Short mmCIF file of C-alpha atoms and ligand atoms in Angstrom, two decimals:
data_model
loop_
_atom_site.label_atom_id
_atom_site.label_comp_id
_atom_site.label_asym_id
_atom_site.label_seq_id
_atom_site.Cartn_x
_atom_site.Cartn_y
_atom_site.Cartn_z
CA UNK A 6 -28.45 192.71 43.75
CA UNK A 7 -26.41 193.11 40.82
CA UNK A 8 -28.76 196.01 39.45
CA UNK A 9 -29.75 198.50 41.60
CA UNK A 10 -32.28 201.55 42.12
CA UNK A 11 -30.67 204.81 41.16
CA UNK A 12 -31.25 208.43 39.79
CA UNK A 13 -31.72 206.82 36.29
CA UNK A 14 -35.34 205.92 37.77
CA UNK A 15 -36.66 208.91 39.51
CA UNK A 16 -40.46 209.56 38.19
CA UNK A 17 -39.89 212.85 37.81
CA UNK A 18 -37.39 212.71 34.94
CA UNK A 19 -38.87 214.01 31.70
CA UNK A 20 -37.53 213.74 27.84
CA UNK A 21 -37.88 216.11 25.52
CA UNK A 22 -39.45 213.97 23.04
CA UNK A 23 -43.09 214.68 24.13
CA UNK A 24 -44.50 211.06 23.66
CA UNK A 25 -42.21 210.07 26.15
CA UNK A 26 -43.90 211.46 28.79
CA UNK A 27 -47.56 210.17 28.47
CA UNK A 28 -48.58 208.80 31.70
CA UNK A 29 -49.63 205.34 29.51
CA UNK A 30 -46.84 205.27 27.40
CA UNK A 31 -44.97 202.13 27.85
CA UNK A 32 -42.21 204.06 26.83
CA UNK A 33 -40.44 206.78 29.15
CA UNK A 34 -37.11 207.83 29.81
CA UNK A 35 -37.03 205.45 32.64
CA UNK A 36 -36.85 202.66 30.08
CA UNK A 37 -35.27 202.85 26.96
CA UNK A 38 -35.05 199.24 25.95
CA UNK A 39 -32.94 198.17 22.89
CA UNK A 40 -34.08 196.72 19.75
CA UNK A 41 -32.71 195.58 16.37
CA UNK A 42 -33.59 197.76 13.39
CA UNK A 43 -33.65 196.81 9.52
CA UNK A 44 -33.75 198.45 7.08
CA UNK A 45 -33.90 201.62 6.09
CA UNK A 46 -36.27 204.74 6.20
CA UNK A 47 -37.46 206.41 3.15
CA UNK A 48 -35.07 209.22 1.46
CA UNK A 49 -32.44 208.32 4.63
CA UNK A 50 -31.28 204.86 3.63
CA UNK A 51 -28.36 205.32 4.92
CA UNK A 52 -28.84 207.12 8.37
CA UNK A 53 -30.25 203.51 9.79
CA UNK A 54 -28.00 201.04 8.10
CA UNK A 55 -27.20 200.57 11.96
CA UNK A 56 -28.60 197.68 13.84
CA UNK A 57 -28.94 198.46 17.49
CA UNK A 58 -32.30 200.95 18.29
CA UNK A 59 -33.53 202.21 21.69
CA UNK A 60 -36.98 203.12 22.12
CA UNK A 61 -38.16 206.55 23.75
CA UNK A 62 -42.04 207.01 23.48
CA UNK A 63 -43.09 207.05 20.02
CA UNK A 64 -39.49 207.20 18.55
CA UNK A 65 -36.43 205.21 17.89
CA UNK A 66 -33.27 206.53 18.54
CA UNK A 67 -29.87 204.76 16.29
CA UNK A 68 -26.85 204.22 18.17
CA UNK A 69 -24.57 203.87 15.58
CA UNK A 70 -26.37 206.87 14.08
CA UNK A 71 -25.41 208.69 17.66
CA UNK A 72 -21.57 207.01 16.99
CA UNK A 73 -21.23 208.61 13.69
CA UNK A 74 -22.40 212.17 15.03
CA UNK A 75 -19.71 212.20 18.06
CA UNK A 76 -22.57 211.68 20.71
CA UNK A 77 -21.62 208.68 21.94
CA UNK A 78 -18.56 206.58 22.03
CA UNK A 79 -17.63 203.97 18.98
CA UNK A 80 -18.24 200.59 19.31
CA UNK A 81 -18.46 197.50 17.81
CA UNK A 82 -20.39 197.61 14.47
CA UNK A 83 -21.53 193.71 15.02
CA UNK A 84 -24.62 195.30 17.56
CA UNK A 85 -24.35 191.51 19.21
CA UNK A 86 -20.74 192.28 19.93
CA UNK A 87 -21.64 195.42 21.02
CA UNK A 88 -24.32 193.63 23.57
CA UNK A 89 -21.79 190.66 24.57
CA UNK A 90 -19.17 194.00 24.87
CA UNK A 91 -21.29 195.94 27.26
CA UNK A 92 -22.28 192.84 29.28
CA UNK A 93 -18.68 192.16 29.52
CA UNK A 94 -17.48 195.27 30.86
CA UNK A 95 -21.03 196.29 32.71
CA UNK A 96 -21.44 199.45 30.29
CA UNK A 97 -25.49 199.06 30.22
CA UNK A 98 -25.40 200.96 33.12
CA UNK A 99 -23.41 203.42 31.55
CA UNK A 100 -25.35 203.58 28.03
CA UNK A 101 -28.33 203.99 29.93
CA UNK A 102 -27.34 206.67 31.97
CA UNK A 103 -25.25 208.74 28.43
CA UNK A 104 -29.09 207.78 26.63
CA UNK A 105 -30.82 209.38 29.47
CA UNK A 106 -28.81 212.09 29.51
CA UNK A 107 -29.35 213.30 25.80
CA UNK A 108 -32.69 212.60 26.20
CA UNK A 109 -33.67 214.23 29.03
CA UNK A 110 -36.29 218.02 29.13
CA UNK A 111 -33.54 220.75 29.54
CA UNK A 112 -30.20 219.05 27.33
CA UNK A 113 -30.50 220.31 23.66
CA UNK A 114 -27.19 218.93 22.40
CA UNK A 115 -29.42 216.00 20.49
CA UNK A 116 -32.64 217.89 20.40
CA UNK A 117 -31.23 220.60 18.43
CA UNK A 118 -28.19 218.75 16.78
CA UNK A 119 -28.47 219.59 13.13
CA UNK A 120 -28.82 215.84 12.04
CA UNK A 121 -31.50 214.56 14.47
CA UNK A 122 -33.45 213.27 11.59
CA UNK A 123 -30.53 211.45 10.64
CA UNK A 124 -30.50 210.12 14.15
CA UNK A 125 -34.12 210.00 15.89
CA UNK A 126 -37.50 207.80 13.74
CA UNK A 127 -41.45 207.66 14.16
CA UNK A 128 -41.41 203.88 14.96
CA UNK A 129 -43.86 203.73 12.19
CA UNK A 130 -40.80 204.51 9.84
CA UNK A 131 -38.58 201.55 10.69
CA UNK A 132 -38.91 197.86 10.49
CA UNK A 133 -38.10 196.30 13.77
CA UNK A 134 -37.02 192.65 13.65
CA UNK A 135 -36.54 190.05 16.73
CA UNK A 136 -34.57 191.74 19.68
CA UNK A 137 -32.15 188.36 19.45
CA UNK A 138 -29.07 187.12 17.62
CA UNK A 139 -30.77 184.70 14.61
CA UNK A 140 -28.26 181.82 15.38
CA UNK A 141 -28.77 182.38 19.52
CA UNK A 142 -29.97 179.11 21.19
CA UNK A 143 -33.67 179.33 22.97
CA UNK A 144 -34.55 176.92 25.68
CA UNK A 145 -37.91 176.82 27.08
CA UNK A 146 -38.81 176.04 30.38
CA UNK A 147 -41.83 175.36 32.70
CA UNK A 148 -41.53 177.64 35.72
CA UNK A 149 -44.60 177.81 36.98
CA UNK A 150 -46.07 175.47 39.46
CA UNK A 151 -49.93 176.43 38.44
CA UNK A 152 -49.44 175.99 34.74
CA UNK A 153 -47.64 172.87 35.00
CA UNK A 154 -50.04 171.01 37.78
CA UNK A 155 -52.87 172.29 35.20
CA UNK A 156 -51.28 171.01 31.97
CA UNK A 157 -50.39 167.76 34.54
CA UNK A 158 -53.76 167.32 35.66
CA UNK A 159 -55.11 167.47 31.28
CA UNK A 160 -52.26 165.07 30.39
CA UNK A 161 -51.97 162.55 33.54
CA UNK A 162 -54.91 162.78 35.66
CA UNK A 163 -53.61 160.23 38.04
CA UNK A 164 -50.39 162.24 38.21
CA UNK A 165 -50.30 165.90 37.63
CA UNK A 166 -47.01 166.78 38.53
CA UNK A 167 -43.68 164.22 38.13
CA UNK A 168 -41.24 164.00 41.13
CA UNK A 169 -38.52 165.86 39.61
CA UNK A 170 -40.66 169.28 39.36
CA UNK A 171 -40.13 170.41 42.65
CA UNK A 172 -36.20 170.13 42.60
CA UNK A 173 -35.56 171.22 38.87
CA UNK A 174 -36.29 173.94 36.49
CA UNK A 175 -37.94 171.73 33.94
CA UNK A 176 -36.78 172.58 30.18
CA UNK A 177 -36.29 171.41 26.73
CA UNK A 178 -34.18 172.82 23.92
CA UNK A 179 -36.41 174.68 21.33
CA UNK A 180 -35.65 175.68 18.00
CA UNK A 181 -33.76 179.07 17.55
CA UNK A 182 -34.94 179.13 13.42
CA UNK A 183 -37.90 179.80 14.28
CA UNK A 184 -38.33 182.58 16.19
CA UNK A 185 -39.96 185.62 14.32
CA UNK A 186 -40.66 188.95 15.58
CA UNK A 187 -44.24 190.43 16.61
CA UNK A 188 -46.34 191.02 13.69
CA UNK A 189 -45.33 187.73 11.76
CA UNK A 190 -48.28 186.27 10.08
CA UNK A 191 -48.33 182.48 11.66
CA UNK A 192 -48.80 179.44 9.59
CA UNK A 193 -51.48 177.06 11.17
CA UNK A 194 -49.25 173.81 11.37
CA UNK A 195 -49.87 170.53 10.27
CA UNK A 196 -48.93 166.95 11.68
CA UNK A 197 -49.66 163.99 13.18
CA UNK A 198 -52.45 163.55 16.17
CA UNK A 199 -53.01 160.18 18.08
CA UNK A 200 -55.38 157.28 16.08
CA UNK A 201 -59.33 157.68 17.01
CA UNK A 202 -60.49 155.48 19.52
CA UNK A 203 -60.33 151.78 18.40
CA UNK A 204 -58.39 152.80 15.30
CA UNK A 205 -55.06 151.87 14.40
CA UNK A 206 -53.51 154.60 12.45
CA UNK A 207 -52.58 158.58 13.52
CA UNK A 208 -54.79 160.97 12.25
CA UNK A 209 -52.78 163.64 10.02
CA UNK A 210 -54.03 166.85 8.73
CA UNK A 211 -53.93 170.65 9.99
CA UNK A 212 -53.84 171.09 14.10
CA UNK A 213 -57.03 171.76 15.37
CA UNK A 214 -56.47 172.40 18.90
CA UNK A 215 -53.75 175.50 18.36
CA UNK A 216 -52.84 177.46 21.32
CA UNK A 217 -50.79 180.22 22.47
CA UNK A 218 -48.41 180.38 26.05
CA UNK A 219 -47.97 184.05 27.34
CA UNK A 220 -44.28 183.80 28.88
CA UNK A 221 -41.38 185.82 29.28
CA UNK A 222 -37.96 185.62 28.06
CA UNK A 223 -34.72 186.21 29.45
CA UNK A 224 -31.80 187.20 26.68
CA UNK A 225 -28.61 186.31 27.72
CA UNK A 226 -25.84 189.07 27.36
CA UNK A 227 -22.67 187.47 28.79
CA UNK A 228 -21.69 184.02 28.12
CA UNK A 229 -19.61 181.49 29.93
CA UNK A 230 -17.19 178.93 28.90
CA UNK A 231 -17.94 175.57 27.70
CA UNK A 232 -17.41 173.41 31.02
CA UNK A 233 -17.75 176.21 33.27
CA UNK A 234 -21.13 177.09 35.54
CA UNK A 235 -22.32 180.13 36.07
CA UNK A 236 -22.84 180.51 40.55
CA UNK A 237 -26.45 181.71 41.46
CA UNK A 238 -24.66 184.92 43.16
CA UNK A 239 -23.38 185.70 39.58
CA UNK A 240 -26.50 184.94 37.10
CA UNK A 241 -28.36 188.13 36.79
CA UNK A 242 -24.95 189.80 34.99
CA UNK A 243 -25.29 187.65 32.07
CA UNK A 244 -29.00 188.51 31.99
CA UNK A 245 -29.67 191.59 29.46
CA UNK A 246 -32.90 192.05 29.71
CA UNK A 247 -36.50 190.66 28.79
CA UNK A 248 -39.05 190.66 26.23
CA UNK A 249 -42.10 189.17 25.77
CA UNK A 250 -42.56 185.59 23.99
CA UNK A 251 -45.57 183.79 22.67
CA UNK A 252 -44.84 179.80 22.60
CA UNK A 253 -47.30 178.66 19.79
CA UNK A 254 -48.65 175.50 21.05
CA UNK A 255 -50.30 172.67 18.66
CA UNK A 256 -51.90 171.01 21.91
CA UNK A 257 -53.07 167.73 19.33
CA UNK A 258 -50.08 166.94 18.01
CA UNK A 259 -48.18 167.57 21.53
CA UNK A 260 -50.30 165.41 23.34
CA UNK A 261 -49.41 162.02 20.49
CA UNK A 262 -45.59 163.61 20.30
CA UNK A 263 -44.63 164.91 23.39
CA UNK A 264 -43.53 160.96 25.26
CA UNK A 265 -41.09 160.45 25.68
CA UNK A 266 -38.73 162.88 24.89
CA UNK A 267 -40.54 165.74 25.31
CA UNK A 268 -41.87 168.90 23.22
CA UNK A 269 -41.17 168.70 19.00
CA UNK A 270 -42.99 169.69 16.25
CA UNK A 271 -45.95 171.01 18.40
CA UNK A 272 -43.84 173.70 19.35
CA UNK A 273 -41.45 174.05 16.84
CA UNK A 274 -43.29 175.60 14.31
CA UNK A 275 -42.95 179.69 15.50
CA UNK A 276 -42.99 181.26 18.53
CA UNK A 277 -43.10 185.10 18.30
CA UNK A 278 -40.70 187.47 20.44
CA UNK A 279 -41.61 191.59 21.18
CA UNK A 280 -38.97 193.82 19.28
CA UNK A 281 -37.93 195.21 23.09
CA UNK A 282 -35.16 194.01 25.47
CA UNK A 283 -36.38 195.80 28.47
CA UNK A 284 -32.59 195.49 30.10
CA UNK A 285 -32.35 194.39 34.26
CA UNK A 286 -31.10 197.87 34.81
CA UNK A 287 -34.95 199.08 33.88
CA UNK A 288 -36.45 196.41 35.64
CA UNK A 289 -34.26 197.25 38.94
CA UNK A 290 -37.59 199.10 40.53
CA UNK A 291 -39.54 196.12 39.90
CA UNK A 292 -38.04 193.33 41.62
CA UNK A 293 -39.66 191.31 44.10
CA UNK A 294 -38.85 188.21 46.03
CA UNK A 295 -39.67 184.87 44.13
CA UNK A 296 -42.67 183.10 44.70
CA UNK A 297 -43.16 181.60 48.27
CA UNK A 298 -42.45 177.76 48.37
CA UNK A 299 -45.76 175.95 50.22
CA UNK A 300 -44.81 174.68 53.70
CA UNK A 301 -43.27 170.80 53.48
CA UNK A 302 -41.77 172.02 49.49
CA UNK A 303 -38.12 170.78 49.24
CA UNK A 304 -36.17 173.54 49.33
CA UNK A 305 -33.64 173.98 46.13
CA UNK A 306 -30.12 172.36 46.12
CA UNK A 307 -27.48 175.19 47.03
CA UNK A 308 -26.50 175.81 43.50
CA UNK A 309 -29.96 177.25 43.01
CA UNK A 310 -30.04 179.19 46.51
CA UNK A 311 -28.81 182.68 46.88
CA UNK A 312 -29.45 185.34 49.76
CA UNK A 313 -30.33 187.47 46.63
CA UNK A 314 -32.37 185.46 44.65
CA UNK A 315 -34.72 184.90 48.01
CA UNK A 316 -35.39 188.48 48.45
CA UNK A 317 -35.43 189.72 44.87
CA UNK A 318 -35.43 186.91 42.41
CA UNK A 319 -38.49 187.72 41.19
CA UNK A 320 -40.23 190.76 38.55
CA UNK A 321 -43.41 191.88 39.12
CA UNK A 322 -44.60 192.25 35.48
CA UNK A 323 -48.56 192.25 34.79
CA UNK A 324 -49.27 190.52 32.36
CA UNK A 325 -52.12 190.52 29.54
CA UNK A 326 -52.95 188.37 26.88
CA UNK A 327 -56.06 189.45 24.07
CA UNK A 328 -57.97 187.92 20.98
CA UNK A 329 -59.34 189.86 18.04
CA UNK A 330 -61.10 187.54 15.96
CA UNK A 331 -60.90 188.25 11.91
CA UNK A 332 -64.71 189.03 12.62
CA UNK A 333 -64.08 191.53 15.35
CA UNK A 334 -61.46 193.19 13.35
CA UNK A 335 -63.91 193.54 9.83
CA UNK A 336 -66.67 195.06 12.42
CA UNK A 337 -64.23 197.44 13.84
CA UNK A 338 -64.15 195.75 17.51
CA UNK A 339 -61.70 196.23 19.87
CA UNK A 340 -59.69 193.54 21.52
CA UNK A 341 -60.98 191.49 24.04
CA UNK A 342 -58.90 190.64 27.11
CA UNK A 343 -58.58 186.93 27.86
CA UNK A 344 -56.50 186.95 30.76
CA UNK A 345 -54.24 189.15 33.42
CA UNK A 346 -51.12 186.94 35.04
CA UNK A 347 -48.00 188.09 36.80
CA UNK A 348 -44.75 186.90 36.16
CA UNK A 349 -43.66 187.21 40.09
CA UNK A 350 -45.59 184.02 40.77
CA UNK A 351 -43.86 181.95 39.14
CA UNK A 352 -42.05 178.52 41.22
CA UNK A 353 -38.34 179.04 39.43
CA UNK A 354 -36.38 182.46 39.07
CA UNK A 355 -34.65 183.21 36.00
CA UNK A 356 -31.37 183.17 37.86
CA UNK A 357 -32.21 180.05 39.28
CA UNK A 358 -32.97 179.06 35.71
CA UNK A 359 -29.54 180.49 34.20
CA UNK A 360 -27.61 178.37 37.50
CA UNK A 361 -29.50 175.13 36.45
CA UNK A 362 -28.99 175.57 32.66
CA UNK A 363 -24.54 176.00 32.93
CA UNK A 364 -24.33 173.91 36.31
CA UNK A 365 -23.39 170.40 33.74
CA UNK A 366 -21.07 173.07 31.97
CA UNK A 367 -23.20 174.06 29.03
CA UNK A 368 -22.17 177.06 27.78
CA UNK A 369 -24.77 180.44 27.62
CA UNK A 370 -23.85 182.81 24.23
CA UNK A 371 -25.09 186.20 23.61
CA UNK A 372 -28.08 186.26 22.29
CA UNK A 373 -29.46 183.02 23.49
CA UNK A 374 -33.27 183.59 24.29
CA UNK A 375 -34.54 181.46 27.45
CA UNK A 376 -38.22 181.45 27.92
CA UNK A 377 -39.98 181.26 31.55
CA UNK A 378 -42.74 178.64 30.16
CA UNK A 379 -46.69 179.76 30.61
CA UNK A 380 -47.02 182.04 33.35
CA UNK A 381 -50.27 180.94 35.20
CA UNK A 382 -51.69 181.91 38.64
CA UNK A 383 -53.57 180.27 40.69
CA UNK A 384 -56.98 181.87 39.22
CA UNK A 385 -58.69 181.49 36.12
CA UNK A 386 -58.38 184.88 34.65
CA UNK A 387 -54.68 184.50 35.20
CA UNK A 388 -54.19 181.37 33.57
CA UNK A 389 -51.81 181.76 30.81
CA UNK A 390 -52.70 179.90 27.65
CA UNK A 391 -56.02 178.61 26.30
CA UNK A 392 -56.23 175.08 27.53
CA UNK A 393 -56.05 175.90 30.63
CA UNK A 394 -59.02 179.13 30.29
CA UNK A 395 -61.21 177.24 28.57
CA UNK A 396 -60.61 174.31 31.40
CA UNK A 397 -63.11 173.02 33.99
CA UNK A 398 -60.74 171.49 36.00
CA UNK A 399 -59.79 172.94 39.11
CA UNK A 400 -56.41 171.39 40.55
CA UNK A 401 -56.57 173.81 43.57
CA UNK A 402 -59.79 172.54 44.88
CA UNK A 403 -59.25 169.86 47.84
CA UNK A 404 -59.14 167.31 46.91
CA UNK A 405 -58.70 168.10 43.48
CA UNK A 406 -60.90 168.20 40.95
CA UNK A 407 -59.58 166.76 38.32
CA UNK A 408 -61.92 166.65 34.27
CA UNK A 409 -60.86 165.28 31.16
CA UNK A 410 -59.28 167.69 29.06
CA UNK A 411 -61.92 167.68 26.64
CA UNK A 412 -64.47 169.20 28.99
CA UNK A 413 -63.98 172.79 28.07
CA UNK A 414 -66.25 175.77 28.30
CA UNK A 415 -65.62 178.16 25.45
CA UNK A 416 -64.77 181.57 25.67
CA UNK A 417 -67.53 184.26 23.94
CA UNK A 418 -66.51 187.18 21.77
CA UNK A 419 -68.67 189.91 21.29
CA UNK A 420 -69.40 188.66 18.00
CA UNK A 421 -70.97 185.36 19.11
CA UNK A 422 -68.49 183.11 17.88
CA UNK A 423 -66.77 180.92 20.58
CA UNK A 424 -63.41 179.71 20.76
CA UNK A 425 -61.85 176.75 22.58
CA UNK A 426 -58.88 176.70 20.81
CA UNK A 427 -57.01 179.49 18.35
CA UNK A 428 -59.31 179.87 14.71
CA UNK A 429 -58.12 180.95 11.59
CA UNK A 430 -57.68 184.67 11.13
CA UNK A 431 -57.65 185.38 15.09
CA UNK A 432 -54.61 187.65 16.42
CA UNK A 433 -53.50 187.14 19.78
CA UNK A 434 -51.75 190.28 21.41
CA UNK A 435 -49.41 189.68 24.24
CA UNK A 436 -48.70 192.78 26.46
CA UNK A 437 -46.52 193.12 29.40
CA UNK A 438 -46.17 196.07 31.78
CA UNK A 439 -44.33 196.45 35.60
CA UNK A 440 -46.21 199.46 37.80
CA UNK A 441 -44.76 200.13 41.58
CA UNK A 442 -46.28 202.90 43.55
CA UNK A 443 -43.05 205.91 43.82
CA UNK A 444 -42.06 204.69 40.25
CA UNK A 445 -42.65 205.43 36.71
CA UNK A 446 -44.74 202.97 34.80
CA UNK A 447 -42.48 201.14 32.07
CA UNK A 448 -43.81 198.50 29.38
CA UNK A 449 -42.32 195.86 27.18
CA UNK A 450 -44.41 196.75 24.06
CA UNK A 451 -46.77 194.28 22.30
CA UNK A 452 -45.87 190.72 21.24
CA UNK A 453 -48.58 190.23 18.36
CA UNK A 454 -49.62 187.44 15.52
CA UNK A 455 -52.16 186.43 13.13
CA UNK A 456 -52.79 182.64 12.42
CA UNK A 457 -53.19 181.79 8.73
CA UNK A 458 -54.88 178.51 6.87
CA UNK A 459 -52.88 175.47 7.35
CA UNK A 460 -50.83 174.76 3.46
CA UNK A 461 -52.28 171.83 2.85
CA UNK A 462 -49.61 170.92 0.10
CA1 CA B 6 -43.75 176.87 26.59
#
C-alpha cells in the first residue's frame, strides 16, 4: 500500500500540548489533519494571514506561521499549491513526521520558541472554512450496496437496483459552489414536487421531505492530465485525505427531478464538509479490506482490480450521525444519536472510485472533493440518512419486503416531537472516528448544520 504503518503512529507518542493527549480527543499527535484558516485572531491579525492549519487537540498550529519563524521549510504561499506540491513530490509523509516532531512531550524548540502565540491558537480563536479549494470539482457517488437497494426499493419497487450497479461506481457531477463548511446555517430549499394524484400541475413551495446523507469524502491532492487515467495500483497517491460530508437531500423534489438525468436541484442546494482533511498517511492504521462481494457478484473489470485494493481498499471509520431539535436545544438537551454506520462496508473503494472517475480521461485537480454517497449497513441503526431510518421496508428480508415509501415510522425525541423528515430549527451533527486495538484513537471532527425557514420570496 502506498501509505504505510510507521513510528509516526505508535500509541505511546505524547505532545506537549496537553489536550492532545486526552484519551477522547479526536485529536492526538497521531493525527494532525490540515485545515484552511481565515481570518485573523484578535490583537495578532497578522500572525494567521496564512491559510494552511493543522490541528493538535484543542489547538491550531499555522504553517506559514512555522515558515516565517525558520521551523519549517518555505513553501508555496498558494496553501493549494502547497497541497498539489506535497502530493507531487510525496512530502505529507515528511510534514507529518517534521509536525510530529515539534510537537512531540520532550522537544521544546516550538514549545518554548518566543513567538508560539504568534504560531499555535485555541480553535475557538480562528475561523475555519471548508478544508477544499472553492473552485475544486465534487462528484458524488453511490457506493454502497445497502443504501442504494434501500433508496431502489422507495423509488422502483419492482426494481431496486439497475443492472449497471454491480459493475460501476455510480456518480453524478455535483455542484462545487455550494459546498460550505460545518457550522453553516442551511436554507430549507424550495422547488418543484410531482402534481397530486389526479392533478395536472407540480406542486411548488418549500421541500417538505428534507434529508441529510452521512458520507465521506475523498480530496484529491495530485491531479492527472486531461486524457490520461489514473491505474488502480496508483490511486491512493492522489488521495490526500478525508473529511466528513453531509449531502443535503430534498427527497420531494428528487423523487419529480431526479429521471432522467439524474440528481439536480434536490441536491444542489448545500452540502456541508468538516474543516479536517484527515490525510491517508493518518488513516494508514485503519485500513481494512473492502467489503466482501456476495457469492455469484460480477467481479470488477481489471481497471478497478488491484492486489492492494482487495486486501486494504477499505477504512474502518465509525460513523455517527445526531439530531438536536431547536426544542431540545432551548431545554438544554443533549443530542440524540440517530444512527452508527461504518464506512468499511461500503460495495466500491475510493480507489476504485478515483480508477473509474479518470479511466475516459477526465482529469482529477487538487482540491476536487469526491463523496462516497450514504454509507448504510445492512441494519437499521446503521442506515445512513433519514428515509431510509424512518423506513419499514426491509430489502434484506427473503424475499424482500418491499413498502411504499410513504410508510414510515417516525423517530421520537425526548421532547415528544417526532420527525420523519428534517424540521425547521433541527441541527444534524455528523461525527466520524477510526479505533483499532494497538492504536491510538484518531477523529475527523464534527460536520454540523442548522436548517432555517424556507425564503419564500
Ligand atoms: Ca449523496
Amino acid at each position: 500500500m502506498p501509505y504505510a504503518i510507521d513510528e509516526t503512529h505508535d500509541p505511546n507518542l505524547k505532545s506537549w500540548v496537553e489536550s492532545a493527549n486526552d484519551p477522547q480527543s479526536d485529536f492526538p499527535i497521531q493525527n494532525l489533519p490540515l485545515c484552511s484558516v481565515l481570518g485573523s485572531v484578535e490583537d495578532e491579525p497578522e500572525a494567521v494571514s496564512a491559510h494552511i492549519g493543522v490541528r493538535i487537540g484543542d489547538m491550531i498550529l499555522v504553517l506559514d506561521a512555522l515558515v516565517q519563524h525558520g521551523l519549517l521549510e518555505e513553501t508555496e504561499d498558494d496553501w493549494w499549491v502547497f497541497v498539489e506540491d506535497i502530493a507531487e513530490s510525496g512530502q505529507t509523509g515528511n510534514l507529518r513526521k517534521r509536525l510530529q516532531h515539534l510537537l512531540r512531550e520532550g522537544n521544546n524548540e516550538l514549545r518554548d520558541h518566543p513567538q508560539l502565540d504568534e504560531m499555535l491558537f485555541p480553535v475557538s480563536e480562528v475561523e475555519l472554512s471548508t478544508p477544499i479549494l472553492a473552485s475544486g470539482d465534487y462528484t458524488d457517488f453511490y457506493a454502497s450496496i445497502n443504501h442504494a437497494t434501500n433508496v431502489g426499493s422507495m423509488f422502483r419497487p419492482d426494481n431496486p437496483l439497475l443492472p449497471n450497479y454491480k459493475h460501476i461506481p455510480i456518480g453524478y457531477h455535483g455542484r462545487a459552489s455550494s459546498i460550505v463548511p460545518s457550522g453553516t446555517r442551511i436554507k430549507r430549499p424550495v422547488g418543484q414536487q410531482a402534481p397530486d394524484e389526479g392533478a395536472r400541475t407540480p406542486n411548488f413551495g418549500p421541500c417538505k421531505l428534507l434529508d441529510y446523507e452521512m458520507e465521506m469524502g475523498a480530496i484529491i491532492g495530485r491531479g492527472n492530465e486531461l486524457g490520461s487515467r489514473i491505474p488502480i495500483e496508483e490511486a491512493e497517491d492522489h488521495i490526500l485525505g478525508m473529511c466528513i460530508l453531509n449531502d443535503w437531500s430534498a427527497r420531494d423534489l428528487q423523487k419529480w427531478e431526479y429521471q432522467p438525468l439524474g440528481p439536480f436541484l434536490a441536491k444542489n442546494f448545500a452540502s456541508t464538509v468538516s474543516p479536517y482533511i484527515v490525510t491517508m498517511e493518518a488513516l494508514a492504521p485503519f485500513r481494512c479490506a473492502g467489503a466482501v462481494r456476495p457469492e455469484g457478484d460480477p467481479q470488477p473489470l481489471p481497471y478497478m482490480t488491484s492486489e492492494d485494493n482487495s486486501k486494504a481498499g477499505g477504512v474502518d471509520i465509525t460513523l455517527e450521525v445526531w439530531l438536536a431539535s431547536a426544542q431540545m436545544r432551548e431545554q438544554g438537551m443533549e443530542p440524540i444519536k440517530l444512527s452508527t454506520g461504518n464506512f468499511r462496508d461500503m460495495y466500491w473503494t475510493m480507489a476504485q472510485m478515483v480508477a473509474h472517475h479518470s479511466v475516459n480521461g477526465c482529469n482529477m485537480q487538487p482540491g476536487d472533493l469526491l463523496g462516497s454517497g450514504t454509507v448504510s449497513g445492512t441494519t437499521r441503526e446503521s442506515r445512513g440518512s433519514l428515509l431510509e431510518l424512518t423506513w419499514d421496508g426491509d430489502p434484506f428480508a427473503n424475499p424482500p419486503k418491499l413498502v411504499p415509501g410513504t410508510q414510515r415510522t417516525p423517530i421520537k425525541l425526548p421532547t415528544g416531537e417526532e420527525r420523519k423528515f428534517i424540521a425547521d430549527g433541527d441541527e444534524i451533527i455528523m461525527k466520524a472516528y477510526c479505533e483499532r486495538e494497538g492504536y491510538r484513537r484518531i477523529g475527523f471532527g464534527e460536520c454540523r448544520g442548522i436548517i432555517e425557514p424556507a425564503d419564500l420570496g
